[in-house]
Short mmCIF file of C-alpha atoms and ligand atoms in Angstrom, two decimals:
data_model
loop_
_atom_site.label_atom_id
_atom_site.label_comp_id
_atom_site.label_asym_id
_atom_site.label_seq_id
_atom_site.Cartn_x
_atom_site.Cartn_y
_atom_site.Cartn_z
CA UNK X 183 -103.33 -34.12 -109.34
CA UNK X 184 -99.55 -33.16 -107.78
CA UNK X 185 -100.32 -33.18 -103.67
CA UNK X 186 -102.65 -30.42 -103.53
CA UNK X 187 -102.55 -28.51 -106.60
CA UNK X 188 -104.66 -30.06 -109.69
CA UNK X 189 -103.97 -28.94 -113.13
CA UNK X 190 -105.49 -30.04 -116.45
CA UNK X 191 -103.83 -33.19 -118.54
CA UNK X 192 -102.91 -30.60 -121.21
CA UNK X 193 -101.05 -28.39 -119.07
CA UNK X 194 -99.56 -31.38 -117.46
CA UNK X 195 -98.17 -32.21 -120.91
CA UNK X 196 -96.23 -28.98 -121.37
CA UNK X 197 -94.84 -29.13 -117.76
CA UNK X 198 -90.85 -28.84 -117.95
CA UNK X 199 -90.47 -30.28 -114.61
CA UNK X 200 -91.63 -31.03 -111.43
CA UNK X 201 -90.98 -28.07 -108.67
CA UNK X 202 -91.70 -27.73 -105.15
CA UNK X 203 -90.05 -24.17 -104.83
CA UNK X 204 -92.84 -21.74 -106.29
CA UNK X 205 -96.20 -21.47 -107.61
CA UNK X 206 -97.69 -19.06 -109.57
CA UNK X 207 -101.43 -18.97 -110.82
CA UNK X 208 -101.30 -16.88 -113.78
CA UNK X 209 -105.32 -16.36 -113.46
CA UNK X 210 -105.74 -15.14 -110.04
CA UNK X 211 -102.64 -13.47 -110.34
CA UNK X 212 -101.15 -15.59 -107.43
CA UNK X 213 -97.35 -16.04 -106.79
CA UNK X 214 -96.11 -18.26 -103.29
CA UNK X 215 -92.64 -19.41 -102.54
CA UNK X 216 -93.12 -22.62 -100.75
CA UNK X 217 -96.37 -21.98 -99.40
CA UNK X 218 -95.53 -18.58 -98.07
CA UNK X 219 -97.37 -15.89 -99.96
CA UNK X 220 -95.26 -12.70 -101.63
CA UNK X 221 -97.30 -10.38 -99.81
CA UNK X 222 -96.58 -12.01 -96.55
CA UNK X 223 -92.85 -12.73 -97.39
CA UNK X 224 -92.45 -9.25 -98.39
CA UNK X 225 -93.49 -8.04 -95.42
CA UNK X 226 -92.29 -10.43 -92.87
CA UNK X 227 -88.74 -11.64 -94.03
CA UNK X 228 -85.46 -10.15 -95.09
CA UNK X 229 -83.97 -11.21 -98.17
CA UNK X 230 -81.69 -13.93 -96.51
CA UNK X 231 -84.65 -15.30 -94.88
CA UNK X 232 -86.06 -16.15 -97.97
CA UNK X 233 -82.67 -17.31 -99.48
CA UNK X 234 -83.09 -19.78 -96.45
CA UNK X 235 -86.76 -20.86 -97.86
CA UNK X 236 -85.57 -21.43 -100.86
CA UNK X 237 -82.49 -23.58 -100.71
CA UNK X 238 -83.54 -25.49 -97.54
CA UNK X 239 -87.52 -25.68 -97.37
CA UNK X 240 -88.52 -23.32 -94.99
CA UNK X 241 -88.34 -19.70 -93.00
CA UNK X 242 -85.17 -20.21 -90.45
CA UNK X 243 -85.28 -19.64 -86.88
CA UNK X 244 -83.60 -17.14 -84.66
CA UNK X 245 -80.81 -19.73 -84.44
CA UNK X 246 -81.03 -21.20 -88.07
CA UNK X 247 -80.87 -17.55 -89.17
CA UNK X 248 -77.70 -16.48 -87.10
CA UNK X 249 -76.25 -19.41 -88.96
CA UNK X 250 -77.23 -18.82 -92.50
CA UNK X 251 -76.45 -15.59 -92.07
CA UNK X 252 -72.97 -15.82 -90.70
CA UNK X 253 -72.08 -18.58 -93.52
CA UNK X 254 -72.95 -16.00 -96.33
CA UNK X 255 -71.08 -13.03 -94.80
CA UNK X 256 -67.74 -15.47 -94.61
CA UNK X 257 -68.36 -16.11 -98.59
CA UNK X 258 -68.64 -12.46 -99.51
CA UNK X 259 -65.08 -11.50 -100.72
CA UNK X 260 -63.75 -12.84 -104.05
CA UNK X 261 -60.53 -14.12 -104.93
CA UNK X 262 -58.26 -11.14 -105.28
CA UNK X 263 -57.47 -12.26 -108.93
CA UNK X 264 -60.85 -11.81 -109.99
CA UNK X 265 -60.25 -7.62 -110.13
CA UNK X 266 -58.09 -8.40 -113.26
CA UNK X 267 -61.04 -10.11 -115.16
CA UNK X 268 -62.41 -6.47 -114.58
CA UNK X 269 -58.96 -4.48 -116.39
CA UNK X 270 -60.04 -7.03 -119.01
CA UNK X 271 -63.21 -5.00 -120.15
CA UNK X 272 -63.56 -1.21 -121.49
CA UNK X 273 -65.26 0.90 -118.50
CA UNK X 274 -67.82 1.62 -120.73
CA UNK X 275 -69.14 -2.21 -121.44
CA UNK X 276 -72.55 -2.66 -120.42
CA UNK X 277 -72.25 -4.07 -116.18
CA UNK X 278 -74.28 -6.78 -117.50
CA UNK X 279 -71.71 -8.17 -120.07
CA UNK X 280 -68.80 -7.58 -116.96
CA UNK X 281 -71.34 -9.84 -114.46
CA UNK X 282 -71.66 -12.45 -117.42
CA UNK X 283 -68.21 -13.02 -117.53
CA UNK X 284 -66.94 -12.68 -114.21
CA UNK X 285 -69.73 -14.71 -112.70
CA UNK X 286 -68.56 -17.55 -115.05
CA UNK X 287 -64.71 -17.45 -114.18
CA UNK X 288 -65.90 -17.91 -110.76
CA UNK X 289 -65.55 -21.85 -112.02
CA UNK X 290 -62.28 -20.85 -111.97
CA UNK X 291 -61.89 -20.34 -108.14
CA UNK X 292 -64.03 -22.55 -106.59
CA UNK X 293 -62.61 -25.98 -107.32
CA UNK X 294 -63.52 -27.09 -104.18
CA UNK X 295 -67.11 -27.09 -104.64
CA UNK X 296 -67.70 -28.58 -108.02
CA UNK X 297 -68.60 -31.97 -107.03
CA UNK X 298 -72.45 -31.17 -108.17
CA UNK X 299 -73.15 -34.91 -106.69
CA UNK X 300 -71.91 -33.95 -103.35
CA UNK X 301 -74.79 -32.08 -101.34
CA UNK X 302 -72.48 -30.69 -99.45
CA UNK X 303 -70.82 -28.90 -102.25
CA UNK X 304 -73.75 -28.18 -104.15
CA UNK X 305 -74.97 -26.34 -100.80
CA UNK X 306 -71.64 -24.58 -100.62
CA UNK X 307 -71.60 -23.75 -104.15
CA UNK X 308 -75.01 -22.10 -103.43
CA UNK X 309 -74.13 -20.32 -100.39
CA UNK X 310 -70.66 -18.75 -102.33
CA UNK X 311 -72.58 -17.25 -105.32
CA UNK X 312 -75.61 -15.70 -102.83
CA UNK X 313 -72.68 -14.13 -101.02
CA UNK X 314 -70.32 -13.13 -104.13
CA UNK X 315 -73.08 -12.02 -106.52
CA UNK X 316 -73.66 -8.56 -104.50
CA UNK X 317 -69.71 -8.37 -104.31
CA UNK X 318 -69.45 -8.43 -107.66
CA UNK X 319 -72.27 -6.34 -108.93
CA UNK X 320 -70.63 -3.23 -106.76
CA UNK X 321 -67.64 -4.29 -108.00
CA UNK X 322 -68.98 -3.96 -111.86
CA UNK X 323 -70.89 -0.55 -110.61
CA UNK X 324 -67.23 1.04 -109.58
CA UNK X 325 -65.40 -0.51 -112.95
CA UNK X 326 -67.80 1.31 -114.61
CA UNK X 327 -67.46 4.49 -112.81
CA UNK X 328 -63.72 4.32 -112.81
CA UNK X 329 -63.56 4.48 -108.59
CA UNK X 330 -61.51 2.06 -106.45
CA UNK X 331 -63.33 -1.34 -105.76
CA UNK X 332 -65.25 -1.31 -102.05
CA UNK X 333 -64.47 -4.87 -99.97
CA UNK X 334 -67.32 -6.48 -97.94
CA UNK X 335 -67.55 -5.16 -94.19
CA UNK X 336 -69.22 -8.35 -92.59
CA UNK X 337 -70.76 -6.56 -89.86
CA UNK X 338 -73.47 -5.03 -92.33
CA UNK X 339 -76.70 -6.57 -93.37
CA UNK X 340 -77.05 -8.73 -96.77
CA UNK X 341 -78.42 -5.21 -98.43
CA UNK X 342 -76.47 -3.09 -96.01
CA UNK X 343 -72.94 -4.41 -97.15
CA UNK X 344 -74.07 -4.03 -101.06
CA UNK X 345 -75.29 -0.42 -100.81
CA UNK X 346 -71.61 0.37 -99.21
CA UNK X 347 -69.98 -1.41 -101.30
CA UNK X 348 -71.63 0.69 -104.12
CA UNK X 349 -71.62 3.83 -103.00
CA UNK X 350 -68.81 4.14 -100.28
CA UNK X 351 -65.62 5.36 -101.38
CA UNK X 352 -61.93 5.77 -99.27
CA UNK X 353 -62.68 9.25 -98.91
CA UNK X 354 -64.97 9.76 -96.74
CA UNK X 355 -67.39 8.16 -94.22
CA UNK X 356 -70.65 6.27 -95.64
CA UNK X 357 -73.43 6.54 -93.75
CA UNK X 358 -76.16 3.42 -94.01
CA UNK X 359 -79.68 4.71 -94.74
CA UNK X 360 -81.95 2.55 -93.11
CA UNK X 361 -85.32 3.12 -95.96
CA UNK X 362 -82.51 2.60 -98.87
CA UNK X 363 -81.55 -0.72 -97.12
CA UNK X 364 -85.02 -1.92 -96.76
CA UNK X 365 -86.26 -1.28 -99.92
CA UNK X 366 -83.21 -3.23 -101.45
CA UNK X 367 -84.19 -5.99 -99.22
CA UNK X 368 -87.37 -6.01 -100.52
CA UNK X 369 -86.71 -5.32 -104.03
CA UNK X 370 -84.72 -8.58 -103.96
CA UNK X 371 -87.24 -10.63 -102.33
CA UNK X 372 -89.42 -9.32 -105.28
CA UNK X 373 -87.57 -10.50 -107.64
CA UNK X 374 -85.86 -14.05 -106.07
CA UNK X 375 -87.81 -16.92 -107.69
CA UNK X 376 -90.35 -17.45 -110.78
CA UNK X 377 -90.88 -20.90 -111.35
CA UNK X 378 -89.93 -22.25 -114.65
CA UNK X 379 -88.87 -18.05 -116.34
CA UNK X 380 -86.49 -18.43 -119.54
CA UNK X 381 -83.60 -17.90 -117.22
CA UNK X 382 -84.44 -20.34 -114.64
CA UNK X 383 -85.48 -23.01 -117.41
CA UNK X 384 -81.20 -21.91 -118.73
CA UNK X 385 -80.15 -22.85 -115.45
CA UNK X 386 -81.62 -25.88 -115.94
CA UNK X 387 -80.90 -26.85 -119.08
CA UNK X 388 -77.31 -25.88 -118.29
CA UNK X 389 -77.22 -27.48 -115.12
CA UNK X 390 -78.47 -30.94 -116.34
CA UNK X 391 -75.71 -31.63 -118.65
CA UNK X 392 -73.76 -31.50 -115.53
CA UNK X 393 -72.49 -28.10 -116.04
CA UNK X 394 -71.15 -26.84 -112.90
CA UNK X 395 -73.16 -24.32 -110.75
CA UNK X 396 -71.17 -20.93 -111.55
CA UNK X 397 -71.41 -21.50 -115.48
CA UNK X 398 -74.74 -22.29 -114.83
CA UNK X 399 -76.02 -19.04 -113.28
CA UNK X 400 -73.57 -17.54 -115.78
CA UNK X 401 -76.02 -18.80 -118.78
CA UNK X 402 -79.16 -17.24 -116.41
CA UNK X 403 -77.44 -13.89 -116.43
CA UNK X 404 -76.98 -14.01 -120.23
CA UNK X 405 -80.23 -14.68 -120.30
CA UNK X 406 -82.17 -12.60 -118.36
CA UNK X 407 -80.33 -9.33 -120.22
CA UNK X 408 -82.59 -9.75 -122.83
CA UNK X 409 -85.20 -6.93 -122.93
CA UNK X 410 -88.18 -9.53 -123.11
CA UNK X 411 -86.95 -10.88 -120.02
CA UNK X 412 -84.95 -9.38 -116.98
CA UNK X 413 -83.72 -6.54 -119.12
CA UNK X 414 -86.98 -5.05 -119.28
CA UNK X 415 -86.57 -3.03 -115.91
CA UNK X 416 -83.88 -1.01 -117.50
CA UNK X 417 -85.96 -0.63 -120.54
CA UNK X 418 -89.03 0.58 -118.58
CA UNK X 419 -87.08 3.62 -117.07
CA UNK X 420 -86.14 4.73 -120.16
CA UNK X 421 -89.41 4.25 -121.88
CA UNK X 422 -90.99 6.79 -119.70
CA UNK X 423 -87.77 9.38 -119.66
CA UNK X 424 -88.66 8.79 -123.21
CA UNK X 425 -92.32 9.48 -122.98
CA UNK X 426 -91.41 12.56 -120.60
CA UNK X 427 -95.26 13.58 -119.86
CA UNK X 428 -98.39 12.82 -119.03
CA UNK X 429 -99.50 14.80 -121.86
CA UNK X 430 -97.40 12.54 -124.39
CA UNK X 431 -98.88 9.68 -122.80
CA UNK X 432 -101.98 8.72 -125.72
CA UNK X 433 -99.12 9.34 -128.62
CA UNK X 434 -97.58 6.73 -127.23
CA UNK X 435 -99.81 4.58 -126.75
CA UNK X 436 -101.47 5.12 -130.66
CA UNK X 437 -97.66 4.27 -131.62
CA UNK X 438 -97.87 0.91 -129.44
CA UNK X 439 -100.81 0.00 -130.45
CA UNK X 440 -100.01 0.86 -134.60
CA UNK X 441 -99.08 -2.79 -136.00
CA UNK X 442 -96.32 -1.24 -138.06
CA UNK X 443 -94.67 -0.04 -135.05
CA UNK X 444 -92.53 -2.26 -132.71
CA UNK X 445 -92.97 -0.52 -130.00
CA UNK X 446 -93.94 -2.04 -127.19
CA UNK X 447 -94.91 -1.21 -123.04
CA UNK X 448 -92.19 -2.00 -121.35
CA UNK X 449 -93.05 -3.26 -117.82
CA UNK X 450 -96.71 -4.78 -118.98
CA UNK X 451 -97.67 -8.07 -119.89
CA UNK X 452 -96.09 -11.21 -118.93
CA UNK X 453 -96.31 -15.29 -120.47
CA UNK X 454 -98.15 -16.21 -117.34
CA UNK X 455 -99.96 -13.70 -115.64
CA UNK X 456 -103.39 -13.03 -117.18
CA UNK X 457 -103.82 -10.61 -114.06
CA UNK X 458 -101.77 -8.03 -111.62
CA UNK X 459 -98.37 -9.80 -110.73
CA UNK X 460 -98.46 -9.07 -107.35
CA UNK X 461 -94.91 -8.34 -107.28
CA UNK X 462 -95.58 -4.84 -109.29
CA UNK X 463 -98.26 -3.83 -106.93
CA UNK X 464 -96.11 -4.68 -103.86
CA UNK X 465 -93.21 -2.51 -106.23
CA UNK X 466 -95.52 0.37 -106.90
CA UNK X 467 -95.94 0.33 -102.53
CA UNK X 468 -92.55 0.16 -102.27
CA UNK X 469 -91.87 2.93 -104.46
CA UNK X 470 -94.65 4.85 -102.83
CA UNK X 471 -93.12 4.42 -99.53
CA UNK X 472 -89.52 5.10 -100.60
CA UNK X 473 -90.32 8.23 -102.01
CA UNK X 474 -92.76 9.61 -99.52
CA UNK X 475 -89.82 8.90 -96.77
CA UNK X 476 -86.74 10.44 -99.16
CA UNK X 477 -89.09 13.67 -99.08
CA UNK X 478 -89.42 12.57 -103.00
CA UNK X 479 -93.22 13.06 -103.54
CA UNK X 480 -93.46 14.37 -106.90
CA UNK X 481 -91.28 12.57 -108.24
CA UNK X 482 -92.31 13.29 -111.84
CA UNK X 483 -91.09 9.40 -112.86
CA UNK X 484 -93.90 8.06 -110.94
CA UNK X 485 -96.61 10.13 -111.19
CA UNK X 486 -96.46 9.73 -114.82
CA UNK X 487 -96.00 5.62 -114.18
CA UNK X 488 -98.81 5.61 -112.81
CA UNK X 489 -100.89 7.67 -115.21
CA UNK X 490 -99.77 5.66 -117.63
CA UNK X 491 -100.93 2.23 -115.91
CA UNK X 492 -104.46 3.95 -115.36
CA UNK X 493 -104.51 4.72 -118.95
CA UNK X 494 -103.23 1.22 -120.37
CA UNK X 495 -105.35 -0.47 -117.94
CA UNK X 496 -108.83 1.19 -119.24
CA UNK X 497 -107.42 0.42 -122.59
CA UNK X 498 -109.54 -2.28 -124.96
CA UNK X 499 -105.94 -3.17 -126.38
CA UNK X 500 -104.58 -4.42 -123.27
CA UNK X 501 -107.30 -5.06 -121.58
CA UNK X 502 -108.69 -7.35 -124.15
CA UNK X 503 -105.12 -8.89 -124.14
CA UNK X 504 -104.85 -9.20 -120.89
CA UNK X 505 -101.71 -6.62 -120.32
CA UNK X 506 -100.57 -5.77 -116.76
CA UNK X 507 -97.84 -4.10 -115.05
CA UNK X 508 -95.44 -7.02 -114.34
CA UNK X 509 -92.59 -6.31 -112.00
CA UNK X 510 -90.67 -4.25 -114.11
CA UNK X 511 -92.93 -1.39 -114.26
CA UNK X 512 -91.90 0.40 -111.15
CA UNK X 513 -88.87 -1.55 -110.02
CA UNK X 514 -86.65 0.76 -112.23
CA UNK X 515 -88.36 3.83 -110.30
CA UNK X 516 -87.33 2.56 -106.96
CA UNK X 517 -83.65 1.49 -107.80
CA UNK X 518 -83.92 5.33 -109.27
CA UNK X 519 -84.30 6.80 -105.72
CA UNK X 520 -81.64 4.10 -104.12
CA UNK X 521 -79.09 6.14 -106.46
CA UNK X 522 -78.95 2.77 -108.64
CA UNK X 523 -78.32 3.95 -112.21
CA UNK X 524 -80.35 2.45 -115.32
CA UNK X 525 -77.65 0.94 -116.24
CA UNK X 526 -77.04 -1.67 -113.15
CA UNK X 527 -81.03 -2.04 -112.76
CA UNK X 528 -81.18 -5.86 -114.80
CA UNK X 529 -77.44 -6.76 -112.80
CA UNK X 530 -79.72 -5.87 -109.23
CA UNK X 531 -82.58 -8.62 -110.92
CA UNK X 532 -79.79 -11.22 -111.49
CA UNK X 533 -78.07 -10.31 -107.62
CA UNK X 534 -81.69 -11.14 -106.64
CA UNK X 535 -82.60 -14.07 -109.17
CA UNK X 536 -79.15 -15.96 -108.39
CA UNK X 537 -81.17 -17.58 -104.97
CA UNK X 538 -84.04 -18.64 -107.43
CA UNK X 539 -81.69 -20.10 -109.72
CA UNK X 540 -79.19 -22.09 -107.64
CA UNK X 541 -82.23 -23.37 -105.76
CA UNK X 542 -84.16 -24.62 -108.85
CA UNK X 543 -80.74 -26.04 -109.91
CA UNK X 544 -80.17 -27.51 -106.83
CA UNK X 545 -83.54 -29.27 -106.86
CA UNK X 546 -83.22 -30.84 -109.69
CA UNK X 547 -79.67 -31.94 -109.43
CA UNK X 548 -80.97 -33.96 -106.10
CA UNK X 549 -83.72 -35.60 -108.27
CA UNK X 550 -82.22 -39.17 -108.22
CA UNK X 551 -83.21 -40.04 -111.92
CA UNK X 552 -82.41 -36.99 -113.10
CA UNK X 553 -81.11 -36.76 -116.97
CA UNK X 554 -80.13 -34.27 -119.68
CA UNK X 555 -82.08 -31.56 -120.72
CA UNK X 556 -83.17 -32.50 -124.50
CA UNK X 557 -86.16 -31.05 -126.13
CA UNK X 558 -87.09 -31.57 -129.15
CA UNK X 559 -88.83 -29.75 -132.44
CA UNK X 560 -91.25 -30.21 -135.38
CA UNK X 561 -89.31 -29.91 -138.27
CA UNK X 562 -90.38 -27.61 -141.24
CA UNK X 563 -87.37 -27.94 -143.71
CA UNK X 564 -86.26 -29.36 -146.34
CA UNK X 565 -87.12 -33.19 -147.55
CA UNK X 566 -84.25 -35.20 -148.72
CA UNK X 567 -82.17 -34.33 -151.23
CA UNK X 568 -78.86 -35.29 -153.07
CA UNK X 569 -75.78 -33.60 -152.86
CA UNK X 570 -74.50 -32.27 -156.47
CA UNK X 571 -70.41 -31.71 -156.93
CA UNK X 572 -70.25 -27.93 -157.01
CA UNK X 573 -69.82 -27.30 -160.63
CA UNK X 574 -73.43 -28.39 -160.97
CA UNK X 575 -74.34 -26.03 -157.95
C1 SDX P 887 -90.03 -10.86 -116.69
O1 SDX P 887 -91.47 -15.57 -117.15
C2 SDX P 887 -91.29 -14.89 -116.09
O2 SDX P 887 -91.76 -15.29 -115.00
C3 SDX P 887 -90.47 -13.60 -116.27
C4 SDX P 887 -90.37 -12.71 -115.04
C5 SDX P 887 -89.56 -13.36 -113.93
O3 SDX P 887 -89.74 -12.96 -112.77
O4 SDX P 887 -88.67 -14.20 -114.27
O5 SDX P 887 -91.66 -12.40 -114.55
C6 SDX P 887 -89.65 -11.40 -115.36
O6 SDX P 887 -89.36 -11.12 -117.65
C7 SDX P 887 -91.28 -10.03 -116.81
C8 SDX P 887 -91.60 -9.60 -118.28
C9 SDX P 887 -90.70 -8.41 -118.58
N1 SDX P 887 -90.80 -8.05 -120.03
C10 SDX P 887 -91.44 -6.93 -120.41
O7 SDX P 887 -92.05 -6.16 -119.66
C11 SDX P 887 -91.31 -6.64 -121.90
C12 SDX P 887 -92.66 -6.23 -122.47
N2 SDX P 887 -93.54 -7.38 -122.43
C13 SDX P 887 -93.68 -8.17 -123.65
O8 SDX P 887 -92.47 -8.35 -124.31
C14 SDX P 887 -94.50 -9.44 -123.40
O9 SDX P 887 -95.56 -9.07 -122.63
C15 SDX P 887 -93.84 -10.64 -122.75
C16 SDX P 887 -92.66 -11.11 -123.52
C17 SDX P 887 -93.44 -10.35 -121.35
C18 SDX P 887 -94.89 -11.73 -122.72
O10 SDX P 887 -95.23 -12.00 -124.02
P1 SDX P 887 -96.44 -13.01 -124.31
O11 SDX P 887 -97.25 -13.35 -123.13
O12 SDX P 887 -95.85 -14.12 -125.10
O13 SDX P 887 -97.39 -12.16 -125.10
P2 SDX P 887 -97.45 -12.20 -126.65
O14 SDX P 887 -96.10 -11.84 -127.17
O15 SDX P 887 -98.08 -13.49 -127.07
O16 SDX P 887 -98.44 -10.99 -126.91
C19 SDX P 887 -99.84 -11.18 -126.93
C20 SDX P 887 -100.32 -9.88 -127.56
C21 SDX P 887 -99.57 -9.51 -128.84
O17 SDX P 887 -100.43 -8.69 -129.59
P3 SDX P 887 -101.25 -9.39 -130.86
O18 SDX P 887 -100.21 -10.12 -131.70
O19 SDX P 887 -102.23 -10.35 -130.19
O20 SDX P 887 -101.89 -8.25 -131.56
O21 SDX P 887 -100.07 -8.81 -126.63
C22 SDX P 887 -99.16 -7.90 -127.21
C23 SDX P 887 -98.45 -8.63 -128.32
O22 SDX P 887 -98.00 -7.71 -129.32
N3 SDX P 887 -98.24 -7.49 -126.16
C24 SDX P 887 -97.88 -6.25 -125.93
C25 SDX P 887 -97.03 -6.29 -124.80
N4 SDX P 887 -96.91 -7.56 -124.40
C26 SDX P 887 -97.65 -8.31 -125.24
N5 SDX P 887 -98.19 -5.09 -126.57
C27 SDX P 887 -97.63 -3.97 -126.06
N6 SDX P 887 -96.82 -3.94 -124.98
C28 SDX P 887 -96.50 -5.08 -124.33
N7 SDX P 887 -95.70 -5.05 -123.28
#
């Protein structure tokens, strides 16, 4: 028994930690960020809202927002030395290699907010990588399409500011578009916490050797690139360019579900939901929505998305293994119609993830006891054994 929440003595085992910032139930397919429902924060809150909820405890107020708010947009530029971390890469790495490392040599900057055992620093260290992580994303996106770098105009909205920083250039005007901005805002609040993921439990790890913040989020953004994880999203898009048709749709599936095969459905299943995650069917709204308002309709991506979820879902083979659409089924579909490329779709998850992260980190810095990170194994090798010299090898 934790408060209100009851769980068996064999799941209690396995628990990493304690957390008061999200709950999932895996069963019922269930997924609340301190209290608050997904559906409800998806439809009620902008993304800094539930930055707010998620560092400090709660939804702000009109006057706790104003400030929030106006502390991020005075974080969003970086120091002007970081553009030569950029010269250091070839413009055709991968944006996710680029984040890694620049996100890291933000420990560089920052001296002034390492103290991780000063709450004031560790909230200021929070606040600077929620504001620099869309900065530097854009900043990856034009490195890797060779045009000049775009700096934050603080009179823009959170999502606002990123989309111009992606797609403006010196040459001409950029116009905001209103349904691109709010489906970024909710595409991040989609994808802002998970409870204990394998990049959150990094963070951790990282973070309770003392690590400081921006190495720490660093480690998360190495690891949510893997295609198991947060790379997925990027994965899923090009599973069904690959798959092309409906028509192609049951080959496909015979080659997932052939044991020889590797292949796999990107977007479906998930380690702890046994049902929907209710992030992909708020996604699959979203990208409804989106497209119905950009005129975008047919857009042949989706339709066949969503064939393909009707036929996987009526399926023995993953409906006897209990395979859903997580939320990287139709988040690459969305970011599609935003004019994100493939390519940037698992740096948008990490933009989003960094307020999960540095929140989870910051929680369990503040636990007074709090120790090291050290799990431990069951060891299957060798028994002793002697050394012999090496002519007797
Ligand atoms: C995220 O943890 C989080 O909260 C992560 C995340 C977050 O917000 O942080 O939700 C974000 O990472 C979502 C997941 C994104 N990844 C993918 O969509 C990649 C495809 N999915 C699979 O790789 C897999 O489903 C995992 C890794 C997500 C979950 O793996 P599990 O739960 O450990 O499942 P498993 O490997 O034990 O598989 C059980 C069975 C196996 O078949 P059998 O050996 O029983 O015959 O289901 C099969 C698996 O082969 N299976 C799949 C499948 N996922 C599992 N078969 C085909 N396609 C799939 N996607």
């Amino acid at each position: 028994q934790t408060g209100k929440f009851t769980y068996d003595p064999g799941f209690m085992s396995t628990a990493a930690c304690n957390s008061a910032i999200t709950y999932i139930d895996g069963e019922k397919g269930e997924l609340l960020h301190r209290g608050y429902p997904i559906e409800q924060l998806a439809v009620h809150g902008d993304f800094l809202d539930v930055c707010h909820l998620l560092l400090k405890g709660d939804l702000p107020n009109l006057e706790q927002k104003r400030e929030f708010s106006e502390l991020v947009t005075k974080h969003t530029m970086v120091h002007e030395q970081m553009q030569f971390f950029f010269r250091g890469f070839r413009r055709d790495s991968h944006p996710m290699a680029v984040l890694t490392g620049c996100v890291g040599a933000l420990s560089a900057f920052y001296h002034d907010s390492l103290n991780i055992n000063d709450a004031r620093h560790r909230e200021v260290s929070a606040i600077r990588l929620i504001a620099k992580l869309p900065t530097l994303v854009a900043m990856a996106y034009k490195y890797n399409t060779g045009m000049p770098f775009v700096y934050p105009l603080n009179e823009l909205s959170y999502s606002a500011n990123f989309m111009r920083m992606m797609f403006a250039n010196p040459c001409e005007e950029y116009k905001i578009n209103d349904v691109l901005v709010r489906a970024l805002d909710r595409i991040l609040i989609l994808h802002a916490d998970h409870e204990q993921n394998a990049s959150t439990s990094t963070v951790r790890l990282a973070g309770s050797s003392g690590a400081n913040p921006f190495a720490c989020v660093a480690a998360g953004i190495a690891c949510l690139w893997g295609p198991a994880h947060g790379g997925a999203n990027e994965a899923a898009l090009n599973m069904l360019e690959e798959i092309g048709s409906p028509e192609r749709i049951p080959e496909f599936i015979r080659q997932v579900k052939d044991k020889q095969s590797s292949v796999k459905l990107m977007g479906f299943g998930h380690r702890v939901y046994k049902n929907y995650d209710p992030r992909a069917k708020l996604m699959r709204e979203t990208c409804h929505d989106v497209l119905e308002e950009l005129g975008l309709h047919d857009e042949p991506l989706f339709k066949l998305a969503m064939e393909l979820e009707k036929i996987a879902l009526e399926d023995e083979y993953f409906v006897s293994r209990k395979l859903y659409p997580n939320v990287d089924f139709y988040s690459g579909i969305v970011q599609r119609a935003l004019g994100i490329p493939t390519s940037m779709f698992t740096c948008i998850f990490a933009m989003a993830r960094t307020i999960g992260w540095i929140a989870q980190w910051n929680e369990m810095i503040s636990e007074p006891d709090q120790k090291i990170g050290r799990p431990r194994q069951l060891f299957v090798g060798q028994t002793p054994r002697e050394a012999k010299p090496i002519e007797q090898r």
